[in-house]
mmCIF file of C-alpha atoms and ligand atoms in Angstrom:
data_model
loop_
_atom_site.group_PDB
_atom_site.id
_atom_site.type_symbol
_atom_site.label_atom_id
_atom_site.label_comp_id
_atom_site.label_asym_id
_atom_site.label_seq_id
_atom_site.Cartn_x
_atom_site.Cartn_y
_atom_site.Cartn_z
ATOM 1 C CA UNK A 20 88.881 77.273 63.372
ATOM 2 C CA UNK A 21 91.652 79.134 61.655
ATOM 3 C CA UNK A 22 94.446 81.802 62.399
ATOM 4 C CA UNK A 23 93.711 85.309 61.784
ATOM 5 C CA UNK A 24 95.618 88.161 61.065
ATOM 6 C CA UNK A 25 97.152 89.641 63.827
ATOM 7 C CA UNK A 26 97.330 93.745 63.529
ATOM 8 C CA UNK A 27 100.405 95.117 64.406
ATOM 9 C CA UNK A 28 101.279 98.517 66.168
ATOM 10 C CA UNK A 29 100.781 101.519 65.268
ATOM 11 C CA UNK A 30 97.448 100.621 63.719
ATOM 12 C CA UNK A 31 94.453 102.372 64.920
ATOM 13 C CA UNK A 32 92.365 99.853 66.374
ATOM 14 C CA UNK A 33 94.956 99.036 68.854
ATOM 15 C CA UNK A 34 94.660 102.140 70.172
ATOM 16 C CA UNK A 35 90.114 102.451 70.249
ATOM 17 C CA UNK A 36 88.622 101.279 73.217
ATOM 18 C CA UNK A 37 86.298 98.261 72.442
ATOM 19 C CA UNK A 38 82.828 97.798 72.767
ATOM 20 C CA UNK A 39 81.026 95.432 75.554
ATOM 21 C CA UNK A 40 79.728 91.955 74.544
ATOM 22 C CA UNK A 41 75.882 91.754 74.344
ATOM 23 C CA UNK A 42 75.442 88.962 72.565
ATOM 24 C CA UNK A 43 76.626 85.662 73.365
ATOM 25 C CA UNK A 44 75.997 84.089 70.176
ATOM 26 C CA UNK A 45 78.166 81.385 67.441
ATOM 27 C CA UNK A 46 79.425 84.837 66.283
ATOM 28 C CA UNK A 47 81.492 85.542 69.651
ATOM 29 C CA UNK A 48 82.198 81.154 69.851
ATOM 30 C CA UNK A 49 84.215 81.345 66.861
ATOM 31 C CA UNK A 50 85.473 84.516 67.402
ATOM 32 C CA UNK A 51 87.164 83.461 70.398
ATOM 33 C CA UNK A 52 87.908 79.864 69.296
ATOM 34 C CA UNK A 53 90.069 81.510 66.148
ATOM 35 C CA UNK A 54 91.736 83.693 68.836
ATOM 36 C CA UNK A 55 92.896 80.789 70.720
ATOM 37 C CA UNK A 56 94.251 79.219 67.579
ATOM 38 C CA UNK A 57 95.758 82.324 66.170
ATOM 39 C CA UNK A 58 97.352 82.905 70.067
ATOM 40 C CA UNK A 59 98.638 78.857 70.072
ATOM 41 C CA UNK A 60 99.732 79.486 66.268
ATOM 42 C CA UNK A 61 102.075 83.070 66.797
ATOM 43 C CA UNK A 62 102.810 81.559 70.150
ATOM 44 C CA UNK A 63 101.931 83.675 72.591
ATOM 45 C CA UNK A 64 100.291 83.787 76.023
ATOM 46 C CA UNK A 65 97.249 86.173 75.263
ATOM 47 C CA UNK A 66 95.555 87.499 72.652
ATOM 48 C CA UNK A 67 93.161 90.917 72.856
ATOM 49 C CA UNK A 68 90.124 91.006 69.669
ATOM 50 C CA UNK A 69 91.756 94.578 68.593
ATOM 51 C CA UNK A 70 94.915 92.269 67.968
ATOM 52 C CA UNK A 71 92.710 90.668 65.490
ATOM 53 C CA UNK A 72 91.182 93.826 63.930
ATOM 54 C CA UNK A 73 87.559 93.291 65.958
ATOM 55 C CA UNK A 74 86.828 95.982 68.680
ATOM 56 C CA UNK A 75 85.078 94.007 71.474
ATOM 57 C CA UNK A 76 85.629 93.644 75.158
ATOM 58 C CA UNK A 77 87.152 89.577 74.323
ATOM 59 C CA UNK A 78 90.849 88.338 75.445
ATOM 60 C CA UNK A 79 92.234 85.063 75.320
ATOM 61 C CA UNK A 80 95.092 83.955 77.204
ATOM 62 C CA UNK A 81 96.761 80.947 78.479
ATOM 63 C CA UNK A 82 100.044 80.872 80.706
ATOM 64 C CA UNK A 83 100.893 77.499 80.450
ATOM 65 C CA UNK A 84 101.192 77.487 76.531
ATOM 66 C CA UNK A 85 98.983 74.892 75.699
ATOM 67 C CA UNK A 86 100.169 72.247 78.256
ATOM 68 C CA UNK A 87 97.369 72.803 81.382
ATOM 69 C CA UNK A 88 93.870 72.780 79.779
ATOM 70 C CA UNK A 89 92.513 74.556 83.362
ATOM 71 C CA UNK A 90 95.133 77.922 82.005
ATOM 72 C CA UNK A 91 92.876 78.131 78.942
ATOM 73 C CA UNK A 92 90.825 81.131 79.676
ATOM 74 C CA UNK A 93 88.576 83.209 77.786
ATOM 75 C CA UNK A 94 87.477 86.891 79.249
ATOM 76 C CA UNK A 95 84.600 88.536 78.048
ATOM 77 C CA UNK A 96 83.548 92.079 79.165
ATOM 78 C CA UNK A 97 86.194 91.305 81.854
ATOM 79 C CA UNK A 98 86.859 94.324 84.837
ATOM 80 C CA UNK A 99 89.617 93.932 87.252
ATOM 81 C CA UNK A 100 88.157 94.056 90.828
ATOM 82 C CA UNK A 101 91.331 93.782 92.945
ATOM 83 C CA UNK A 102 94.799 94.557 92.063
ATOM 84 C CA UNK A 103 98.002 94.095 94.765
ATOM 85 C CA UNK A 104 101.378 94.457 95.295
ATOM 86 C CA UNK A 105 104.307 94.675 92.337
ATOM 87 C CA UNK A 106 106.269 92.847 90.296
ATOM 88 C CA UNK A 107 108.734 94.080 87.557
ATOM 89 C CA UNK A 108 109.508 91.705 84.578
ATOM 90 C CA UNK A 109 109.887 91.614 80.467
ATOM 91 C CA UNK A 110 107.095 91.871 78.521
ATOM 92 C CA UNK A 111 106.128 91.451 75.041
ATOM 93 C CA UNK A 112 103.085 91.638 72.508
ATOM 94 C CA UNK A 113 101.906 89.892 69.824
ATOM 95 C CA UNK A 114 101.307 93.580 68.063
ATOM 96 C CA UNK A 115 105.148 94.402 68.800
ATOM 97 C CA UNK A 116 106.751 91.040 67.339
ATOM 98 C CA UNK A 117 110.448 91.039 68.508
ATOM 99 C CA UNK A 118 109.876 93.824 71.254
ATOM 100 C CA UNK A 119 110.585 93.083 74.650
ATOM 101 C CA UNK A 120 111.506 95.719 77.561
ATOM 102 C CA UNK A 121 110.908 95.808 81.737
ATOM 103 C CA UNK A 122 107.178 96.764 83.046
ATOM 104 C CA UNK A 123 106.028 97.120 86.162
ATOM 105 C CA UNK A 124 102.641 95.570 86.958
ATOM 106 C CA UNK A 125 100.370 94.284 90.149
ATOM 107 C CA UNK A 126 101.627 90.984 91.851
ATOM 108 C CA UNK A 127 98.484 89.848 92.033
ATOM 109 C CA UNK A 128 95.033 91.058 89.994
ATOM 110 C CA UNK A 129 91.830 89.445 90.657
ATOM 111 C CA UNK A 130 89.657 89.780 87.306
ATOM 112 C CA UNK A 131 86.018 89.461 86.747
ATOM 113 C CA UNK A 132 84.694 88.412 83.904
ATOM 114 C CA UNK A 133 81.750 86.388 81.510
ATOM 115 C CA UNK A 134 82.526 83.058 79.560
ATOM 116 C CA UNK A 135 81.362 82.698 76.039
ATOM 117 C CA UNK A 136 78.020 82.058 77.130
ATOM 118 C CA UNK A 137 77.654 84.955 79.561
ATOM 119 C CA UNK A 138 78.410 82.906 82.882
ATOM 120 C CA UNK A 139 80.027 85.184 85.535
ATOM 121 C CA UNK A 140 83.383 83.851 86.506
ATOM 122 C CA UNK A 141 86.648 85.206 88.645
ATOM 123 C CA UNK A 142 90.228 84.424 88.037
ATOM 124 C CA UNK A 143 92.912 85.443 90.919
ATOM 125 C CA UNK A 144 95.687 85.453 89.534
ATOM 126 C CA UNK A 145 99.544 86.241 90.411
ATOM 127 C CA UNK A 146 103.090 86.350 88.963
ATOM 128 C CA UNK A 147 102.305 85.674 85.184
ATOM 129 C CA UNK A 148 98.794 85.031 84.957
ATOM 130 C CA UNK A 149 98.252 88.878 86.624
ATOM 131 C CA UNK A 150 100.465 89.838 84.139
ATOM 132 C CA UNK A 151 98.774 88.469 81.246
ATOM 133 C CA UNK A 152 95.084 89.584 82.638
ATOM 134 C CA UNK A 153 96.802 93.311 83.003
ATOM 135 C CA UNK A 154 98.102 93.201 79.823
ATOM 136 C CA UNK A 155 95.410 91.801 77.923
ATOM 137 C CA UNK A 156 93.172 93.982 79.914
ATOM 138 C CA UNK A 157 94.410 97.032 79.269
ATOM 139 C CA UNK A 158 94.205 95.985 75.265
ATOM 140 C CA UNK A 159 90.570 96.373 75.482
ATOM 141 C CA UNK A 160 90.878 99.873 76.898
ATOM 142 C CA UNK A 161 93.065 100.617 74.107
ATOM 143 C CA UNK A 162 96.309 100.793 76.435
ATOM 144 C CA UNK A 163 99.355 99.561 75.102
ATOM 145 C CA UNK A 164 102.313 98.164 76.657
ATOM 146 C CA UNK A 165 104.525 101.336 75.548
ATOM 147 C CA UNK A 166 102.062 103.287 77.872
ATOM 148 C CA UNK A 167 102.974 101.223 80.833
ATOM 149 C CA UNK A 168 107.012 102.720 80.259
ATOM 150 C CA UNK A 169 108.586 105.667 80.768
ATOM 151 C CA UNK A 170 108.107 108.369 78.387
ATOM 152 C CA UNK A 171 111.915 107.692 76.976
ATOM 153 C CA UNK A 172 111.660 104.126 76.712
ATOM 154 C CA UNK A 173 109.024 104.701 74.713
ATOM 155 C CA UNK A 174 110.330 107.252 72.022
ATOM 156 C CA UNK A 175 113.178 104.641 71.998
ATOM 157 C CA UNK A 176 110.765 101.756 71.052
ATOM 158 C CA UNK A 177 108.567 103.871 68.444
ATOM 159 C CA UNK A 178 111.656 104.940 66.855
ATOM 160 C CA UNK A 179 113.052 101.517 66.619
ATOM 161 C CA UNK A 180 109.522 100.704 64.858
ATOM 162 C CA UNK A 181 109.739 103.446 62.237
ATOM 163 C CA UNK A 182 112.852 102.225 61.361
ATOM 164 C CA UNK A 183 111.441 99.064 61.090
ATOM 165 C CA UNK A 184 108.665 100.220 59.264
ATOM 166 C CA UNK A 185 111.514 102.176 56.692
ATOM 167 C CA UNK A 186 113.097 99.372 56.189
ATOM 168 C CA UNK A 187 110.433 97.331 55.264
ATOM 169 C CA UNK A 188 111.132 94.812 58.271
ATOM 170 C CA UNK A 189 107.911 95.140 60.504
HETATM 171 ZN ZN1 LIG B 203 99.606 92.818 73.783
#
């Protein structure tokens, strides 16, 4: 296993939709088994393949940080089949390091989805868990988290990251 790069925003990949698994091969194993370690390494909750610079329908995430093995859950080619309710709280990503601000998402998501060898599986989620399958979700369609604010909020963020950027500090 080891810990890949993560790509940070405003690269372009972030923002391409990704491409649906076909092949459920060692490739897409250790693909996903060096996005759990690269998630466990930053921390972080969830991890989306554009994160790591590879444009397929693949998240990782796990809620519990490590501490419940049954929170360890890989998604591949995963489609959200039921989404309910609200719930506003902070978010951050993994592509935004140090960037945190409100978003509102479903209370409760119910996501379809194949394991790393193609097995059909469903995770129904609330709280943080439909949080994190929203989130990472919306990475494969090339959706970021700025999206999910208001239009000011979000020239406030990107101008905080150019300055970043500037200053040499991102
Ligand atoms: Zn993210």
């Amino acid at each position: 296993m080891a810990v890949l790069k993560i790509v940070k925003y405003p690269e372009k990949v972030l923002e391409t939709p990704t491409e649906e698994v076909t092949k459920f091969d060692d490739e897409l194993k250790k693909l996903v088994a060096d996005m759990f370690e690269t998630m466990y390494a930053a921390p972080g909750v969830g991890l989306a393949a554009p994160q790591v610079g590879v444009s397929k329908r693949v998240f990782v995430m796990d809620c519990s940080g490590g501490k419940d093995p049954a929170q360890k859950i890989a998604m591949i080619n995963p489609r959200v089949v039921m989404k309910e309710g609200e719930q506003t709280g902070e978010e951050g990503c993994l592509s935004f390091p140090g960037i945190y601000f409100l978003v509102m998402r479903a209370m409760r998501a119910v996501v379809r989805a194949q394991d790393v060898d193609g097995k059909e599986f469903e995770v129904d989620g609330m709280e943080l868990t439909a949080r994190c399958m929203l989130h990472e979700k919306d990475h494969l369609d090339g959706v970021l988290f700025i999206e999910r604010t208001s239009p000011l909020k979000r020239e406030m963020v990107k101008r905080r990251i150019r300055k970043l950027i500037k200053a040499g500090d991102w």
